[in-house]
Amino acid sequence: MKGRRIEARPGQVVDRAEPLSFQFDGRSYTGYAGDTIASALTAAGVGILSRSFKYHRPRGLLCGAGHCPNCLVQIGDEPSVRSCTRPLEQGMDIRSQNAWPSLDNDLMQLTESVSRFLPVGFYYKIFHRPRFLWPAFEHLLRNAAGLGVIDPQTPEGSYDKQYLHADVVVVGGGPAGLSAAVAAADHGSRVLLIDENADVGGHLRFDRPDETVTERIAQCRKALDQAGATILTRTSVVGWYQDHWLSAVRGNRLYKIRAGAVVVASGAFEAPPIFAGNDRPGVLLASAAQRLLHLHGVIPGQRGVIVTASDAGWAVAVDLIEAGVDIVAIADERPEPGPPEQHETLTTAGVVIHQGYTISAARGARGVDEVDLVPVDGTAAKQTIRCDFVALSTSWIPSAELATMAGARSHYDETLAEMTLEDLPEGIFLAGRVAGPCTAEQEWIQGSAAGTAAAAGGPSHDSTTGTTPIPRSSQIVVSPGSAGDKRFVCFCEDVTDTDIETAVAEGYDRIELLKRYSTVGMGPCQGRMCGLNSIRLCAQNTGQSVQETGRTTGRPPVTPVSLGALAGQKMEPVQLSAIHDWHVGHEARLMVAGPWMRPEHYGTPEDEVRAVREAAGLIDVSPLGKLKLTGPGVATLLERLYVNPWKDLRRGRVRYGIMCNDEGIILDDGVCARISDHEWYVSTTSTGASGAVEWMEWWRQSGWGDGVHITDMTETHAAFNLAGPLSRQILQPLTSRDLSHGKFPYMRARRAKVAGVPCLLLRIGFTGELGYEIHCPAGYARYLWETLIEAGIPHGLLPFGVEAQRVLRLEKGHFIVGQDTDALTDPLAADAPWAVRLDKDEDFLGRRALTRISEEGPRQRLVGFRTRRRADALVEGLQVVRPADRGAPEIIGWISSCRYSPTLQETIGLCWLPTELAEQQDTPFHIHVEGQLELAHVHHGPFYDPQGERLRS
Amino acid sequence: MLRLECPSCGPRNAAEFRYGGEYNPRPAPSSSATDNEWTRYLYLRQNSMGVQTEWWYHRSGCGMWFLVERDRRTNQVTRSWQWTVDMDDDARQETT
Ligand code: FES
Ligand SMILES: [Zn+2]
């Protein structure tokens, strides 16, 4: 076989001085730097690159532009790599996908011989009965339809994100895009030019490149550099979102781009026609042949046939002849003679010219051995011609995805046989081939106009008017007299024209339905290759026009994006308390609590509980929401936001409060301290802090804010809770403030200096012991914490974590908002009716609902329970059931908290029960634990120190 | 991504904001509302296919709650402004 690599020429991007060796399916090959994987394989004479999705037919290079599925390969642990755009690298280990045992000899190809049992819509039709066999079928189907292998052992890659801003983003770096970018930059705009290819230049790079063109591209580059514009190559814009927010991907980086205006200069791509065997390796698009030839110096074969519907095919024929390829025939579906100049070249080269002809079949043992050319009007017999490749130049599809995502509407132009765009939204400008057929010179001009308009921020206008369209696309839907093999519409999903016909006959005659049922257009290329063909076929089968048939909605991503690029770096922001490092240094086991990392315990939670009950403990409660409310209107605002009364709270006092919404549902709880007449200190739950602040601000800013200012000090202040019978003894030596019960009783607030640090002390007791909540500026926190620990150690003080606190509060029967309450819990049901003051002067949030609930009585109630069962078996969330004589027990409630109490040496908890069960102390009930019924008894009030004497000691 | 205009900070990405639902003033005082009015306030929303007045909160910014007039079909924002007391009065007038 003669070599496929031609001599070096200007414009080629391969560097013959740098050979690269690589493996494909275990065999060694050599290519050059600048090759794509597919160009190197084509040069080496490898024709079959993959096996198709459903029938496992052999497939080879088709589009050469990164659209179609034919050349997807696996590289190491990376599946579905487009080998026609991925640059070749030294030592690459490339494998074919979807073939077993090998590409050349794929046993799954048998599926084709049973293909009449795989009708269109087979997902919905067969394999589902008998039902018990479905898992086996599913396994089989999934393996058969695999597109590469994902290796779960793959080490994590590094992906990142970047934000970009530009006045004008130009998508596409061909002549139109380049001149648009230059024009916009000339007008002073910040310009970002994005192109998915290795370099800018667009089709000029491979469309008969010459020196003047290369020079012109270089000049644009220079102008853009000087203007400070950014050029991103190998970057795909994958989505348009509201207000010109674009997403783009380059390798492992995702760009999020805010654009002032977008010039869509994304060009057009070729799509294949429908004929028998149109998927055989060796059948490729003419633009793919041009890329191979002009960029990589590779010819697709030795004996070629060209099929076209415009002058474009003639130009490609000349290119190939000049490269030494034997072009045996050209079929042009137009009856009139082709362009005179090329006509002459072709005649001289001995090419048989068939005007008014197209291709109806391609046949071959492994690739293409011969093709049938038929007259379009059926007036003559078919011509069979021997060749080893066919280059197709029949249909051009504008890359209109971004424009349609932005809201432009598509219109089918019958003369052009192409979709065109209408009703461009504001800020979207079109330039070049995407807007319709035009010459390269017109592309330069249109680009300039679009770039100028985009920079001026004017209304979107069609810069393409006034150009003379050259009809370039084929009018034929399915080649006449095409038979003998399958005719593929959708290469990705192996859907044929007969499948579409059948689906329409079965009633799936709307394009969106047809797509979902037949899966046409749902493959890796997202309908790029089959979109227009499927619409035209649908139209043909329904008797509607293409315009009436419409098109499916295009959504991001335009091209496939790896999940890694979307996920980006692993970044989960956490909030850390000011003394986090101390916790870490003292073996704290950390847990996630809302946005915070908090110590769960420092080793043994039981010891921590015991220390608090018998001596003292210190917990970091910095995550508590901490707000300062100032102004003469605070008391009124609090009365409206909380179910409790506040106006009667005297200076220096603290009260527990519950905040509800107008449905009477508990949103948050905490304490409010009145520091002075017009200054209050309010705490919220730790995990609900930001929500509570937003809620309070909303009411404050929408009419209830007269004379109130809210300062959120959650992050600027730290808070500790010093709790236990010895806490006064520990704290008193550190402050001159008299802490005696007489001077600083329970539920009071005092400012004090502790170890010299200005603090606010709240004498409250979530744990049920004498205790002080100490709030101080975060900058002093570490010092104060260490001072307190040091002072406490001789008294037996231990630092304690969230777990011990949960046990301690449970022993007191206190609920935790969000743990024991949910989105249906009101304070009456949560056993806190004492907090609700329905007869307040102020109209408060939840009043109407709570008034009603108090009249009717809650249906369920939160109560304590005790049980002999060990706590570790009683997972929170277990159901409370009523045993039935027959059948399954009835679910009547659930457990919201449960712990073993080291103090009481039994298992205690909180649960939700029907009111009639909850009302009686000691009522027995059953908890459903792994099929067993465990006995528990209702307990009212605190389990520990029911009179609260320790709090007031 | 949608862009919103915070009355105090200017145009910002929607990710900086929290959506607060339809503008829906609370009957004042709550006891004065009929059951129908109260139900409408608490549970019924316009869900209009068209322009809606809605609340947004500048969470990652200045902390302002403000109102936005947005077309829910096109996401076009026509107005952003800070709440004023007469708005509520007008709205209540309209619904009664
Ligand atoms: S050819 Fe790719 S989706 Fe149909
Ligand atoms: Zn703001």
Short mmCIF file of N, CA and C and ligand atoms in Angstrom, two decimals, chain A residues 67-69 489-493 519-531, ligand 1:
data_model
loop_
_atom_site.label_atom_id
_atom_site.label_comp_id
_atom_site.label_asym_id
_atom_site.label_seq_id
_atom_site.Cartn_x
_atom_site.Cartn_y
_atom_site.Cartn_z
N HIS A 67 -17.40 16.37 16.24
CA HIS A 67 -18.84 16.33 16.45
C HIS A 67 -19.37 14.90 16.60
N CYS A 68 -19.11 14.07 15.58
CA CYS A 68 -19.79 12.77 15.47
C CYS A 68 -19.21 11.76 16.45
N PRO A 69 -19.88 10.62 16.62
CA PRO A 69 -19.45 9.63 17.60
C PRO A 69 -18.48 8.61 17.04
N VAL A 489 -29.67 7.52 9.89
CA VAL A 489 -29.98 8.93 10.13
C VAL A 489 -29.10 9.39 11.29
N CYS A 490 -29.18 8.62 12.37
CA CYS A 490 -28.45 8.99 13.58
C CYS A 490 -27.34 7.98 13.80
N PHE A 491 -26.11 8.41 13.65
CA PHE A 491 -24.97 7.51 13.80
C PHE A 491 -24.72 7.19 15.26
N CYS A 492 -24.95 8.17 16.11
CA CYS A 492 -24.71 7.96 17.54
C CYS A 492 -25.57 6.83 18.08
N GLU A 493 -26.85 6.84 17.71
CA GLU A 493 -27.81 5.93 18.32
C GLU A 493 -28.23 4.80 17.39
N THR A 519 -34.94 7.78 20.08
CA THR A 519 -33.64 8.23 20.58
C THR A 519 -32.81 8.94 19.49
N VAL A 520 -33.44 9.29 18.38
CA VAL A 520 -32.69 10.02 17.34
C VAL A 520 -32.24 11.37 17.92
N GLY A 521 -30.99 11.68 17.74
CA GLY A 521 -30.49 12.97 18.22
C GLY A 521 -30.09 12.98 19.67
N MET A 522 -30.14 11.82 20.34
CA MET A 522 -29.84 11.80 21.77
C MET A 522 -28.44 11.27 22.07
N GLY A 523 -27.61 11.18 21.06
CA GLY A 523 -26.27 10.61 21.27
C GLY A 523 -25.23 11.65 21.63
N PRO A 524 -23.98 11.21 21.67
CA PRO A 524 -22.90 12.12 22.07
C PRO A 524 -22.80 13.39 21.23
N CYS A 525 -23.26 13.37 19.97
CA CYS A 525 -23.12 14.60 19.18
C CYS A 525 -24.31 15.51 19.37
N GLN A 526 -25.30 15.05 20.17
CA GLN A 526 -26.47 15.88 20.47
C GLN A 526 -27.18 16.34 19.21
N GLY A 527 -27.24 15.44 18.22
CA GLY A 527 -28.02 15.73 17.04
C GLY A 527 -27.33 16.59 16.00
N ARG A 528 -26.04 16.85 16.20
CA ARG A 528 -25.36 17.69 15.20
C ARG A 528 -25.38 17.02 13.83
N MET A 529 -25.11 15.71 13.82
CA MET A 529 -25.06 15.01 12.54
C MET A 529 -26.46 14.69 12.00
N CYS A 530 -27.42 14.47 12.90
CA CYS A 530 -28.70 13.93 12.45
C CYS A 530 -29.86 14.90 12.62
N GLY A 531 -29.62 16.05 13.25
CA GLY A 531 -30.72 16.95 13.58
C GLY A 531 -31.59 17.31 12.40
S1 FES C 1 -25.87 11.36 14.99
FE1 FES C 1 -25.27 12.04 16.96
S2 FES C 1 -27.16 12.19 17.97
FE2 FES C 1 -27.74 11.46 16.02
#
